[in-house]
Amino acid sequence: ETGVTQSPTHLIKTRGQQVTLRCSSQSGHNTVSWYQQALGQGPQFIFQYYREEENGRGNFPPRFSGLQFPNYSSELNVNALELDDSALYLCASSPGGDTQYFGPGTRLTVL
Amino acid sequence: GENVEQHPSTLSVQEGDSAVIKCTYSDSASNYFPWYKQELGKRPQLIIDIRSNVGEKKDQRIAVTLNKTAKHFSLHITETQPEDSAVYFCAASKSGGSNYKLTFGKGTLLTVNP
């Protein structure tokens, strides 16, 4: 098991609501990435944070935003939820460089 | 941007047989290629990775080969066991760039029949 944890495990929201997902990286891992995994698909890159600064973004709208904190934790915020936002959200931490270790994910269902 | 194609989408083998999963990538600047195993309801688990300065890497029953010219890489699992059953994802990234975005294939569902 990696030292990456995520909360909550599952979440149900209604269209139009806002949600915050949390990730705790391994100590010393200064890079965190967030991915969206739709059912039956590979993870898709949302964005990456390095030393609390956004360090790259995928093809996701601005209503997807994030934060990284000095204590190796991070957040993914999604505003104005849409039905298509229903997915498994994964964070992955890295000690610097390319190797990424995934957390268990948060299953978000939007009704 | 990078595009990763993965084949086959499903693979069924008998216990003890070998399994091969193939991926192609589009961006010749990609230089890091990890493979992840994801069991149902669990996190993607890094099982092996290869960088572009190496043609082959092996770890017990698992090996990965890389052909930079053809822009494809493959996962080989020998002596398969039922516990190898899972979805396997290949990915590619440009290590050393401004960020380390992983682009994933769509996955291969491997079933090992006892």
Short mmCIF file of C-alpha atoms in Angstrom, two decimals:
data_model
loop_
_atom_site.label_atom_id
_atom_site.label_comp_id
_atom_site.label_asym_id
_atom_site.label_seq_id
_atom_site.Cartn_x
_atom_site.Cartn_y
_atom_site.Cartn_z
CA GLU A 1 0.00 0.00 0.00
CA THR A 2 1.13 3.54 -0.74
CA GLY A 3 0.98 6.23 1.92
CA VAL A 4 -1.57 8.21 -0.10
CA THR A 5 -5.02 8.55 1.44
CA GLN A 6 -8.21 10.18 0.17
CA SER A 7 -11.49 11.26 1.73
CA PRO A 8 -14.32 10.71 1.57
CA THR A 9 -14.56 7.24 0.01
CA HIS A 10 -17.94 7.88 -1.55
CA LEU A 11 -20.00 11.00 -2.09
CA ILE A 12 -23.42 11.71 -3.56
CA LYS A 13 -24.25 15.23 -4.73
CA THR A 14 -26.96 16.94 -6.72
CA ARG A 15 -26.43 18.72 -10.03
CA GLY A 16 -25.37 22.34 -9.44
CA GLN A 17 -23.83 21.70 -6.03
CA GLN A 18 -20.18 22.12 -5.11
CA VAL A 19 -17.84 19.43 -3.75
CA THR A 20 -14.41 19.29 -2.10
CA LEU A 21 -12.32 16.13 -2.22
CA ARG A 22 -9.23 15.67 -0.08
CA CYS A 23 -5.92 13.89 -0.49
CA SER A 24 -3.05 13.31 1.88
CA SER A 25 0.25 12.55 0.19
CA GLN A 26 3.21 10.66 1.52
CA SER A 27 5.56 12.77 3.61
CA GLY A 28 8.19 14.34 1.40
CA HIS A 29 6.12 14.05 -1.78
CA ASN A 30 6.03 17.62 -3.06
CA THR A 31 4.04 16.91 -6.21
CA VAL A 32 0.39 15.89 -6.35
CA SER A 33 -1.73 15.22 -9.40
CA TRP A 34 -5.47 14.73 -9.70
CA TYR A 35 -7.14 12.42 -12.21
CA GLN A 36 -10.74 11.67 -13.17
CA GLN A 37 -11.55 8.06 -14.02
CA ALA A 38 -14.90 7.45 -15.69
CA LEU A 39 -16.30 3.93 -15.57
CA GLY A 40 -14.43 1.62 -17.92
CA GLN A 41 -11.86 4.26 -18.88
CA GLY A 42 -8.30 5.15 -18.00
CA PRO A 43 -7.60 8.04 -15.62
CA GLN A 44 -7.62 11.51 -17.22
CA PHE A 45 -5.28 14.21 -15.97
CA ILE A 46 -7.02 17.18 -14.32
CA PHE A 47 -4.08 19.15 -12.94
CA GLN A 48 -0.85 18.92 -10.98
CA TYR A 49 0.52 20.92 -8.05
CA TYR A 50 4.17 21.33 -7.17
CA ARG A 51 5.15 23.11 -3.97
CA GLU A 52 1.65 24.62 -3.67
CA GLU A 53 1.59 26.05 -7.21
CA GLU A 54 -0.44 24.70 -10.13
CA ASN A 55 2.05 23.08 -12.47
CA GLY A 56 0.01 21.96 -15.46
CA ARG A 57 -3.61 21.42 -16.32
CA GLY A 58 -5.55 19.03 -18.55
CA ASN A 59 -8.68 19.69 -20.59
CA PHE A 60 -10.97 20.46 -17.70
CA PRO A 61 -13.01 23.67 -17.25
CA PRO A 62 -12.17 26.29 -14.61
CA ARG A 63 -14.90 25.00 -12.30
CA PHE A 64 -12.34 22.31 -11.43
CA SER A 65 -9.83 23.92 -9.08
CA GLY A 66 -7.34 22.78 -6.51
CA LEU A 67 -5.10 23.63 -3.63
CA GLN A 68 -1.98 22.09 -2.17
CA PHE A 69 -0.92 22.75 1.41
CA PRO A 70 2.52 22.70 3.09
CA ASN A 71 1.60 19.57 5.07
CA TYR A 72 1.43 17.44 1.86
CA SER A 73 -2.36 17.52 1.75
CA SER A 74 -4.36 18.80 -1.18
CA GLU A 75 -7.92 19.48 -2.31
CA LEU A 76 -9.89 19.19 -5.51
CA ASN A 77 -12.90 21.50 -5.72
CA VAL A 78 -15.62 21.17 -8.32
CA ASN A 79 -18.29 23.85 -8.69
CA ALA A 80 -21.63 23.67 -10.47
CA LEU A 81 -21.61 19.87 -10.61
CA GLU A 82 -22.86 18.21 -13.78
CA LEU A 83 -24.10 14.65 -14.27
CA ASP A 84 -20.97 13.87 -16.33
CA ASP A 85 -18.79 14.69 -13.32
CA SER A 86 -19.80 11.35 -11.84
CA ALA A 87 -16.54 9.37 -11.70
CA LEU A 88 -13.74 8.06 -9.51
CA TYR A 89 -11.38 10.90 -8.55
CA LEU A 90 -7.83 9.83 -7.90
CA CYS A 91 -4.94 11.75 -6.49
CA ALA A 92 -1.37 10.66 -7.09
CA SER A 93 1.67 11.87 -5.24
CA SER A 94 5.28 11.93 -6.31
CA PRO A 95 8.54 12.58 -4.49
CA GLY A 96 9.56 14.73 -7.42
CA GLY A 97 9.90 13.37 -10.91
CA ASP A 98 7.73 11.09 -12.91
CA THR A 99 6.83 8.15 -10.63
CA GLN A 100 3.32 8.61 -9.28
CA TYR A 101 1.60 6.66 -6.51
CA PHE A 102 -2.17 6.68 -6.41
CA GLY A 103 -4.59 6.98 -3.55
CA PRO A 104 -7.70 4.77 -3.30
CA GLY A 105 -9.94 7.41 -4.87
CA THR A 106 -13.24 9.10 -4.09
CA ARG A 107 -16.32 7.83 -5.92
CA LEU A 108 -18.49 10.85 -6.76
CA THR A 109 -22.06 10.36 -7.92
CA VAL A 110 -23.98 13.38 -9.22
CA LEU A 111 -27.77 13.01 -9.35
CA GLY B 1 -1.12 16.29 -27.14
CA GLU B 2 -0.10 12.74 -26.34
CA ASN B 3 -2.42 9.88 -27.32
CA VAL B 4 -1.98 6.34 -25.99
CA GLU B 5 -3.69 3.37 -27.63
CA GLN B 6 -3.90 0.05 -25.78
CA HIS B 7 -4.75 -3.43 -27.07
CA PRO B 8 -6.46 -5.73 -26.50
CA SER B 9 -9.32 -4.36 -24.41
CA THR B 10 -9.95 -7.82 -22.94
CA LEU B 11 -7.65 -10.82 -22.63
CA SER B 12 -8.47 -14.25 -21.25
CA VAL B 13 -5.72 -16.81 -20.60
CA GLN B 14 -5.33 -20.10 -18.80
CA GLU B 15 -3.35 -20.21 -15.59
CA GLY B 16 0.32 -20.72 -16.38
CA ASP B 17 0.11 -19.16 -19.84
CA SER B 18 1.72 -15.88 -20.81
CA ALA B 19 -0.13 -12.62 -21.40
CA VAL B 20 0.97 -9.72 -23.57
CA ILE B 21 -0.58 -6.25 -23.63
CA LYS B 22 0.53 -3.67 -26.19
CA CYS B 23 0.46 0.12 -26.23
CA THR B 24 1.39 2.75 -28.79
CA TYR B 25 2.01 6.42 -28.14
CA SER B 26 1.99 9.41 -30.44
CA ASP B 27 4.41 11.95 -28.92
CA SER B 28 8.04 11.07 -29.69
CA ALA B 29 9.11 13.30 -26.76
CA SER B 30 7.49 10.93 -24.24
CA ASN B 31 10.20 9.16 -22.28
CA TYR B 32 8.57 7.52 -19.25
CA PHE B 33 6.18 4.56 -19.53
CA PRO B 34 4.61 3.07 -16.40
CA TRP B 35 2.17 0.19 -16.12
CA TYR B 36 -0.55 0.11 -13.49
CA LYS B 37 -2.69 -2.77 -12.24
CA GLN B 38 -6.15 -1.91 -10.95
CA GLU B 39 -8.25 -4.51 -9.18
CA LEU B 40 -11.98 -3.93 -8.90
CA GLY B 41 -12.70 -1.06 -6.50
CA LYS B 42 -9.03 -0.48 -5.71
CA ARG B 43 -6.37 2.06 -6.54
CA PRO B 44 -4.14 1.82 -9.62
CA GLN B 45 -0.96 0.12 -8.42
CA LEU B 46 2.35 0.77 -10.16
CA ILE B 47 3.76 -2.61 -11.17
CA ILE B 48 6.65 -1.71 -13.47
CA ASP B 49 7.95 1.24 -15.45
CA ILE B 50 10.52 1.89 -18.14
CA ARG B 51 12.36 4.95 -19.36
CA SER B 52 13.36 5.65 -22.92
CA ASN B 53 17.07 4.99 -22.35
CA VAL B 54 16.26 1.31 -21.71
CA GLY B 55 14.83 -1.24 -24.14
CA GLU B 56 13.65 -3.85 -21.66
CA LYS B 57 13.08 -4.22 -17.94
CA LYS B 58 12.14 -7.30 -15.97
CA ASP B 59 10.80 -7.87 -12.46
CA GLN B 60 10.16 -11.52 -11.64
CA ARG B 61 7.23 -12.64 -13.84
CA ILE B 62 6.66 -9.18 -15.34
CA ALA B 63 8.63 -7.55 -18.14
CA VAL B 64 8.20 -4.45 -20.24
CA THR B 65 9.76 -3.78 -23.64
CA LEU B 66 10.03 -0.45 -25.41
CA ASN B 67 10.55 0.28 -29.11
CA LYS B 68 11.17 4.04 -29.40
CA THR B 69 11.39 3.97 -33.18
CA ALA B 70 7.99 2.38 -33.56
CA LYS B 71 6.63 4.24 -30.51
CA HIS B 72 5.23 1.19 -28.83
CA PHE B 73 5.76 -0.65 -25.57
CA SER B 74 4.45 -3.93 -24.22
CA LEU B 75 3.78 -5.65 -20.91
CA HIS B 76 4.60 -9.35 -20.66
CA ILE B 77 3.35 -11.50 -17.79
CA THR B 78 4.65 -15.05 -17.65
CA GLU B 79 3.28 -18.00 -15.67
CA THR B 80 0.02 -16.17 -15.04
CA GLN B 81 -1.88 -16.79 -11.83
CA PRO B 82 -5.55 -16.11 -10.95
CA GLU B 83 -4.43 -13.19 -8.76
CA ASP B 84 -3.07 -11.49 -11.89
CA SER B 85 -6.70 -10.95 -12.97
CA ALA B 86 -7.30 -7.19 -13.04
CA VAL B 87 -7.43 -4.20 -15.39
CA TYR B 88 -4.00 -3.14 -16.62
CA PHE B 89 -3.29 0.41 -17.80
CA CYS B 90 -0.31 1.68 -19.74
CA ALA B 91 0.65 5.34 -19.59
CA ALA B 92 3.16 7.76 -21.05
CA SER B 93 4.66 11.05 -19.93
CA LYS B 94 7.42 13.50 -20.76
CA SER B 95 9.72 13.32 -17.80
CA GLY B 96 11.82 16.40 -17.20
CA GLY B 97 9.33 18.80 -18.70
CA SER B 98 7.31 21.40 -16.83
CA ASN B 99 5.04 18.75 -15.34
CA TYR B 100 4.66 15.00 -15.26
CA LYS B 101 1.21 14.49 -16.70
CA LEU B 102 0.43 10.82 -17.29
CA THR B 103 -1.64 9.99 -20.38
CA PHE B 104 -3.32 6.61 -19.97
CA GLY B 105 -4.56 3.98 -22.36
CA LYS B 106 -8.12 2.72 -21.97
CA GLY B 107 -7.10 -0.41 -20.14
CA THR B 108 -7.02 -4.18 -20.67
CA LEU B 109 -9.19 -6.50 -18.60
CA LEU B 110 -7.05 -9.59 -17.99
CA THR B 111 -8.81 -12.73 -16.80
CA VAL B 112 -6.70 -15.70 -15.73
CA ASN B 113 -8.78 -18.87 -15.66
CA PRO B 114 -7.73 -21.54 -13.13
#
